[in-house]
Amino acid sequence: MRTTRKRARLALLTILATLLGSAAVVLGSTGTAHAALAGDFVPAETEGSTTASPMFSSATVSQPCPADYRSGLVVLVVIDGSEYSLSGVIRDGAPYDEPFTFSITTGDRSLKSRLDARSAGDGTYEIRVRCWPDTGVAVDAAQHFAFQVQVSGESWTLVREEPEETQVALSVEPAGHSVIAKEATLTATVTPAAAEGHVRFQFGAQVVAAAVPVTNGTATTTYTAPENPTTGEFRAVFTPSDPGAYGAATSDPVPYAVVDETSVTVRDEDENVLPEESVLEAGQSLLVSAEGFYRNEAVRITLADSEAAFPEATADGSGAVNLHRIGLPGDLADGDHTLRVTGATSGITIGYPFTIGEGNGTEGGQNEGSTEGETEGSTEGETEGGENEGSTEGETEGGEAQGSTEGDSGGGLGGAAGALGGVSGGDTGLSGGSASGGPTPHGGGGPLANTGADIMGFAFLGLLMAGAGVVLVVRARRLNRPLLSFGTARQG
């Protein structure tokens, strides 16, 4: 009988020792030397009362519990380096082999009861959720996730860790400006590159792209310029996928302009358009119009090879300069020059090439020659032009007739043609493919300088033809030959 009682007492002591050991783990132990597992432990409430039981209703953990520690959970508070339980072992939802959310049973211990028991007051305390070991595995104080709370009186507040700062840089290609209706490429670069999220691109108040995903630290989109010139600023706004890990960021503004295609038009005082490569005069007054600049920017006009100063212009709301008056320098040397029209802000430059003087060639005709003209001839009056060539003897080479003024070979119309061919060039200077002779009255070459010379030439030609007719009549009478025959019948 006594042996039986001794055995019963021994068994009871063994059970009590086991229970006390477990309670020691749950109710109070040291373990603050172990860092928390990687992962976020976030309560459903971010603030509350220390008298509430439970302290918070539920919480989410972003990582699974380690292998061999997935059978349950225990919520603890660390006070003066020791752990004290705020819950019993939680097994609802086990095994915790993936990210999980758990709830605490109503009626578990309050945070205030644990603090009062240790005479602990206001301050920062660590709340832990420990992953409970599977059967046959020892408790490991390192197997836990944690967050911090700030206690003040009977209130607690979640201490948020500052998220890592991020930066976003924005670039635009082409830089500075683009032409109406053309595309530009926007690129946002997020630092650190590990920060995940999306970027919103804006041009002024216009949203270009609402949410472009960030891949390897970069987000890219395109912007199609409007049909009319405008100016504004691009911005890129980064929003992190995990605000607790990374902060939001906004890029510096990037000023940008949409402009017309560049063009320049130069006119004279009468507003006649002077095409590029025109021959101008030193000191000439010009009216300059140009397009393709930023709205309302200053526009400077310069000479590429001169320090001459011209009045500054101002582009209008469409980026254009209209009929801006300038005067070329009076001492501008002969040769080729370039007028430059440049936007002071944009740097956009348009060139207008022109020439002062004759430049490298002769303007105003298709013929080149010297003061002697293009024609070749002598005072004897050689004729090269049309189909006839002759001399003072009246030789004719060309057409269908050849003869002389004596009429010893051709006679008739051939003699007349010879007479015409033998006219001396004299001083008339017919040129440009009509007849060649001595120097013109003005010593010029190419086409006649005035229409009066043409009239004189035709009048002189008419006199020659009349003279030839007289010669034919006289010769016919001397030879007793009729000029015209109508086929009179022969007698007998």
C-alpha atoms as one frame of an Amber mdcrd trajectory, in Angstrom:
protein
   0.000   0.000   0.000   2.788   2.343   0.978   4.704   1.414  -2.220   1.716
   2.330  -4.313   1.417   5.749  -2.650   5.134   6.463  -3.214   4.781   5.622
  -6.899   1.762   7.894  -7.255   3.583  10.799  -5.580   6.610  10.312  -7.878
   4.425  10.389 -10.988   2.627  13.518  -9.781   5.935  15.324  -9.138   7.150
  14.386 -12.629   4.013  15.838 -14.256   4.276  19.033 -12.173   7.926  19.459
 -13.139   7.052  19.137 -16.845   4.226  21.647 -16.583   6.380  24.130 -14.690
   9.083  23.844 -17.308   6.656  24.604 -20.090   5.197  27.492 -18.101   8.644
  28.926 -17.619   9.041  29.082 -21.400   5.624  30.598 -21.941   5.456  32.973
 -19.004   8.961  34.259 -18.749  12.368  33.606 -20.284  15.382  35.458 -21.540
  16.042  35.614 -25.260  16.598  39.185 -26.366  20.053  38.376 -27.659  18.454
  36.758 -30.715  17.584  38.919 -33.734  14.142  38.594 -35.241  13.551  36.533
 -38.368  13.451  38.433 -41.654   9.868  39.346 -42.418   7.212  41.881 -41.448
   5.013  41.300 -38.384   2.190  43.872 -38.648  -0.786  44.088 -36.216  -4.251
  44.935 -37.516  -4.375  47.936 -35.157  -1.544  50.473 -35.115  -2.533  51.842
 -31.693  -4.648  50.804 -28.711  -5.083  50.553 -24.955  -2.622  48.665 -22.754
  -5.596  47.390 -20.751  -7.197  45.684 -23.775  -7.224  41.927 -23.826  -6.092
  40.831 -26.293  -3.667  43.657 -27.084  -4.601  43.468 -30.827  -7.174  41.366
 -32.604  -5.033  39.885 -35.372  -1.738  40.293 -37.168  -0.102  39.389 -40.491
   3.345  37.885 -41.008   4.979  38.228 -44.442   7.093  35.051 -44.195   6.373
  31.408 -43.183   7.743  29.994 -39.953  11.011  28.043 -40.293  10.863  24.275
 -40.856  10.289  22.278 -37.643   8.687  25.376 -36.040   5.278  25.456 -37.666
   2.970  23.755 -35.196   1.858  26.880 -33.305   2.441  30.499 -32.291   2.926
  32.392 -29.031   2.737  36.232 -28.623   5.290  37.693 -26.174   6.443  41.053
 -24.799  10.076  41.696 -23.849  10.473  43.547 -20.528  13.963  44.231 -19.149
  15.460  41.559 -21.383  12.972  38.791 -20.531  10.008  37.477 -22.516   6.492
  37.325 -21.049   3.538  35.779 -22.815   0.504  37.743 -23.952  -1.253  34.617
 -25.296  -1.358  30.888 -25.003  -0.192  28.633 -27.815  -2.166  29.481 -30.964
  -2.703  26.609 -33.363  -5.553  27.878 -35.529  -4.255  27.880 -39.130  -1.241
  25.642 -38.471   1.026  24.544 -39.979   2.415  28.014 -40.714   4.371  26.997
 -43.786   3.553  30.128 -45.846   2.872  33.827 -45.081  -0.035  33.894 -42.641
  -2.538  35.905 -40.609  -3.536  34.836 -37.083  -5.972  35.962 -34.369  -5.576
  36.199 -30.593  -8.269  34.743 -28.347 -10.262  37.270 -26.311  -9.388  37.084
 -22.639  -5.664  36.524 -23.007  -3.331  38.652 -20.948  -3.216  42.439 -21.385
  -0.029  44.370 -21.954  -0.709  46.455 -18.811  -0.861  43.388 -16.585   2.616
  42.315 -17.736   4.070  45.803 -17.327   2.557  46.316 -13.848   3.857  42.953
 -12.693   7.378  44.112 -13.487   6.795  47.736 -12.383   7.521  48.819 -15.920
   6.252  52.193 -17.084   6.320  54.247 -20.234   8.834  53.315 -22.897   9.452
  51.284 -26.044   8.818  47.542 -25.910   9.237  44.720 -28.397   6.275  42.496
 -29.209   7.146  39.075 -30.608   5.348  36.167 -32.224   7.331  32.966 -31.691
   7.051  29.988 -34.016   6.304  26.973 -31.808   8.360  23.814 -32.364   6.966
  20.622 -33.781   6.722  17.518 -31.550  10.125  16.443 -30.239  11.852  19.733
 -31.150  13.222  22.056 -28.459  12.041  25.650 -28.095  14.360  28.090 -29.924
  14.204  31.736 -28.841  15.558  32.855 -32.225  12.511  31.636 -34.126  10.365
  34.768 -33.910   9.140  37.862 -35.770   8.865  41.256 -34.019   7.634  44.852
 -34.005   8.051  47.787 -31.593   5.402  49.706 -29.631   5.644  52.965 -27.725
   3.774  52.926 -24.363   2.559  56.166 -22.822   0.228  55.888 -19.818  -2.420
  53.366 -20.807  -1.934  53.762 -24.569   0.389  52.057 -27.008   1.341  53.094
 -30.570   3.051  51.066 -33.257   6.569  52.316 -33.918   7.038  52.423 -37.640
  10.484  51.939 -39.023  11.433  54.633 -41.485  11.205  53.242 -45.041  14.315
  53.432 -47.175  14.536  56.687 -49.073  14.173  56.522 -52.852  15.012  58.909
 -55.671  13.720  59.143 -59.222  15.506  60.893 -62.085  13.703  61.788 -65.321
  15.227  62.152 -68.779  13.556  63.081 -72.085  14.770  62.294 -75.596  15.048
  64.454 -77.648  16.179  66.813 -74.898  14.807  70.314 -74.496  12.150  70.295
 -77.197  10.450  68.321 -79.917   8.545  69.219 -83.069   4.733  69.263 -83.142
   3.101  65.829 -83.573   6.428  64.038 -83.020   7.175  61.505 -80.238   9.486
  61.942 -77.271  10.723  59.123 -74.992  10.461  59.557 -71.207  12.676  57.440
 -68.923  12.441  57.381 -65.121  15.346  55.830 -63.197  14.535  54.775 -59.612
  17.236  54.424 -56.933  17.689  51.931 -55.308  16.952  49.642 -58.235  15.529
  47.022 -55.859  12.565  49.280 -55.062   9.476  47.886 -56.760   6.458  49.981
 -57.723   5.194  52.117 -60.585   5.764  55.576 -62.066   3.230  58.200 -63.132
   4.471  60.510 -65.922   3.016  64.016 -66.277   3.384  67.007 -68.604   2.035
  69.887 -66.588  -1.407  68.738 -65.426  -1.678  66.223 -68.280  -1.118  62.586
 -67.250   1.040  61.029 -69.962   1.030  57.538 -68.384  -0.708  56.684 -65.101
   1.157  53.616 -63.812   4.223  52.316 -65.651   5.802  49.359 -63.780   9.393
  49.746 -62.612  11.644  46.992 -63.938  15.222  46.793 -62.694  14.964  50.381
 -61.542  13.621  51.798 -64.835  10.229  52.834 -66.223   9.781  54.120 -69.802
   6.937  55.596 -71.841   6.407  57.810 -74.907   4.823  61.241 -75.293   3.246
  62.453 -78.543   3.536  66.212 -78.899   0.346  68.174 -79.629  -0.390  69.819
 -82.981   0.349  73.324 -81.675   3.470  74.811 -80.057   3.443  74.828 -76.246
   5.716  74.752 -73.207   5.528  72.927 -69.880   7.351  70.639 -67.448   7.631
  66.866 -67.288   7.566  65.075 -63.907   7.845  61.440 -62.810   6.217  60.271
 -59.536   7.324  56.940 -58.032   4.894  54.989 -55.821   6.411  51.937 -54.036
   4.646  48.594 -53.916   5.729  48.261 -50.259   5.443  51.657 -48.536   6.895
  50.171 -45.363  10.108  49.252 -47.135  10.556  52.150 -49.578   9.418  55.724
 -49.685   7.701  57.547 -52.540   9.640  60.034 -54.666   9.073  62.731 -57.287
  11.607  63.790 -59.912  12.806  67.331 -60.450  10.738  69.085 -63.131  12.158
  68.918 -66.661  11.232  72.028 -68.712  10.166  71.133 -72.242   8.849  72.855
 -75.354   6.895  71.756 -78.408   7.873  73.834 -81.457   7.045  74.217 -85.141
   9.369  72.980 -87.870  12.146  75.555 -88.226  12.063  77.963 -91.179  13.347
  81.447 -92.059  12.099  83.903 -94.699  13.913  87.116 -95.672  12.214  89.943
 -97.582  13.282  93.296 -98.984  11.740  96.650 -98.076   8.815  95.977-100.419
   8.265  92.593 -98.740   9.397  90.686-101.804  10.793  87.300-100.758  14.561
  86.949-101.210  15.373  83.229-101.610  18.474  81.729-100.051  21.688  82.421
-101.998  20.265  85.755-103.180  22.690  88.539-104.175  22.189  91.401-101.700
  23.834  94.769-101.223  25.912  96.021 -98.315  23.747  98.282 -96.161  20.522
  96.777 -97.517  17.485  96.814 -95.237  15.852  93.398 -94.682  12.700  92.017
 -93.036  13.322  88.694 -91.252  10.602  86.157 -90.330  11.322  82.800 -88.653
   9.482  79.907 -86.970  10.389  77.043 -84.662  11.436  78.767 -81.417  10.162
  78.540 -77.834   7.102  80.602 -77.046   7.958  84.196 -76.087  11.718  83.647
 -76.012  14.278  86.262 -77.095  15.647  85.691 -80.593  19.066  86.999 -81.687
  20.154  87.706 -85.270  23.850  87.649 -86.117  26.239  87.324 -89.063  28.375
  84.205 -88.985  31.565  86.075 -89.944  30.895  89.478 -88.421  30.473  91.127
 -85.035  27.743  93.381 -86.366  24.910  93.876 -83.863  21.248  93.697 -84.895
  18.139  94.524 -82.851  16.924  91.567 -80.763  13.511  90.092 -81.561  10.957
  88.307 -79.370   9.085  85.197 -80.496   5.316  85.320 -80.169   3.055  82.797
 -78.478   3.582  80.305 -81.290   7.374  80.684 -81.292   7.541  82.844 -84.442
   9.278  86.125 -85.375   7.473  88.217 -87.987   8.981  90.876 -90.301  11.765
  91.903 -87.934  13.720  94.749 -89.545  17.527  94.692 -89.719  20.117  96.503
 -91.866  23.195  94.813 -93.279  26.475  96.573 -92.442  27.449  99.154 -95.057
  31.026  97.877 -95.148  30.106  94.195 -95.556  32.655  92.706 -97.941  31.765
  91.060-101.231  31.420  87.305-101.018  29.307  84.627 -99.341  27.745  85.233
 -95.906  25.265  83.546 -93.558  22.641  85.232 -91.407  21.937  83.272 -88.200
  18.657  83.449 -86.259  19.063  81.905 -82.755  16.687  81.372 -79.819  18.322
  82.735 -76.657  16.767  80.051 -74.410  16.347  77.105 -76.759  19.602  77.464
 -78.663  17.676  76.637 -81.852  19.566  78.192 -84.804  18.389  78.738 -88.398
  20.769  79.878 -91.159  20.117  82.066 -94.213  22.978  82.080 -96.798  23.393
  85.037 -99.177  25.983  86.817-101.312  27.232  90.391-101.415  28.393  91.581
-104.877  28.801  89.239-107.819  30.247  86.447-105.702  31.758  83.659-107.756
  29.735  84.185-110.995  27.654  86.529-113.104  24.072  87.153-112.049  21.144
  88.042-114.333  21.553  85.914-117.459  22.572  82.619-118.946  25.544  83.927
-120.925  29.088  84.619-119.800  31.460  86.883-121.729  33.774  89.850-121.628
  33.290  93.451-122.578  33.808  92.337-126.121  30.614  90.215-125.889  30.068
  86.581-126.750  30.079  87.155-130.503  33.058  86.610-132.660  33.480  88.696
-135.774  35.456  91.418-137.511  34.923  94.754-139.129  34.563  92.886-142.369
  31.172  91.757-141.075  31.423  87.977-140.908  28.084  86.467-140.067  27.756
  83.386-137.873  24.226  82.693-136.903  21.077  81.318-138.301  21.886  79.364
-141.449  23.943  81.955-143.421  27.604  82.927-143.428  29.160  85.398-145.886
  31.635  88.186-146.490  31.717  91.636-148.011  31.740  89.954-151.398  28.347
  88.512-150.515  29.300  84.848-150.178  26.580  82.787-148.628  27.120  79.455
-146.895  24.052  78.019-145.350  20.485  77.383-146.203  20.109  76.392-149.844
  21.709  79.408-151.656  25.284  80.506-152.360  26.338  83.469-154.515  27.795
  86.957-154.713  26.580  90.462-155.338  27.791  90.221-158.930  25.444  87.263
-159.458  27.992  85.441-161.614  26.970  82.052-160.371  23.592  81.944-158.768
  21.630  84.891-160.031  18.029  85.480-159.087  17.162  84.851-155.458  20.607
  83.326-154.879  22.189  86.689-155.659  19.821  88.370-153.231  20.713  85.905
-150.537  24.383  86.567-151.284  23.798  90.240-150.916  22.142  89.667-147.563
  24.956  87.412-146.462  27.580  89.954-147.406  26.391  92.722-145.125  29.192
  93.974-142.902  28.693  93.792-139.160  29.683  97.368-138.745  28.941  98.797
-135.348  25.598  97.212-134.725  26.938  94.379-132.562  24.085  91.920-133.136
  24.808  88.976-130.887  23.437  86.010-128.986  23.064  83.762-132.064  21.924
  86.320-134.659  24.990  87.899-136.266  28.474  88.670-135.131  30.475  91.709
-135.849  32.546  94.378-134.260  32.164  95.715-130.782  28.745  96.819-129.655
  28.207 100.465-128.858  28.553  99.610-125.161  31.182  96.947-125.544  28.937
  94.399-123.796  28.400  90.719-124.523  25.506  88.303-124.433  21.983  89.462
-125.319  21.501  93.090-126.314  21.274  95.364-123.307  18.085  97.047-124.542
  15.189  96.456-126.867  16.079  99.536-128.945  18.998  97.635-130.452  16.603
  94.859-131.556  14.352  97.358-133.336  17.311  98.945-135.093  18.499  95.504
-136.211  15.131  94.572-137.763  14.823  97.992-139.438  18.273  97.645-140.974
  17.434  94.140-142.163  14.301  95.487-143.842  16.329  98.141-145.706  18.714
  95.476-146.944  15.855  93.344-148.253  14.380  96.368-150.049  17.789  97.111
-151.618  18.106  93.545-152.797  14.716  93.853-154.499  15.834  96.965-156.403
  18.985  95.187-157.588  16.911  92.282-158.926  14.551  94.592-160.846  17.412
  96.572-162.452  19.303  93.456-163.541  16.167  91.928-164.981  15.488  94.993
-167.138  19.071  95.149-168.362  18.904  91.550-169.471  15.409  92.072-170.868
  14.082  89.273-168.755  10.726  89.357-167.038  10.767  89.009-163.249   7.660
  86.822-163.243   6.342  84.366-165.838   2.805  83.111-165.987   3.361  80.566
-168.732   2.255  82.561-171.899   1.761  80.182-174.882   4.491  80.233-177.571
   3.578  81.544-181.040   3.967  79.336-184.123
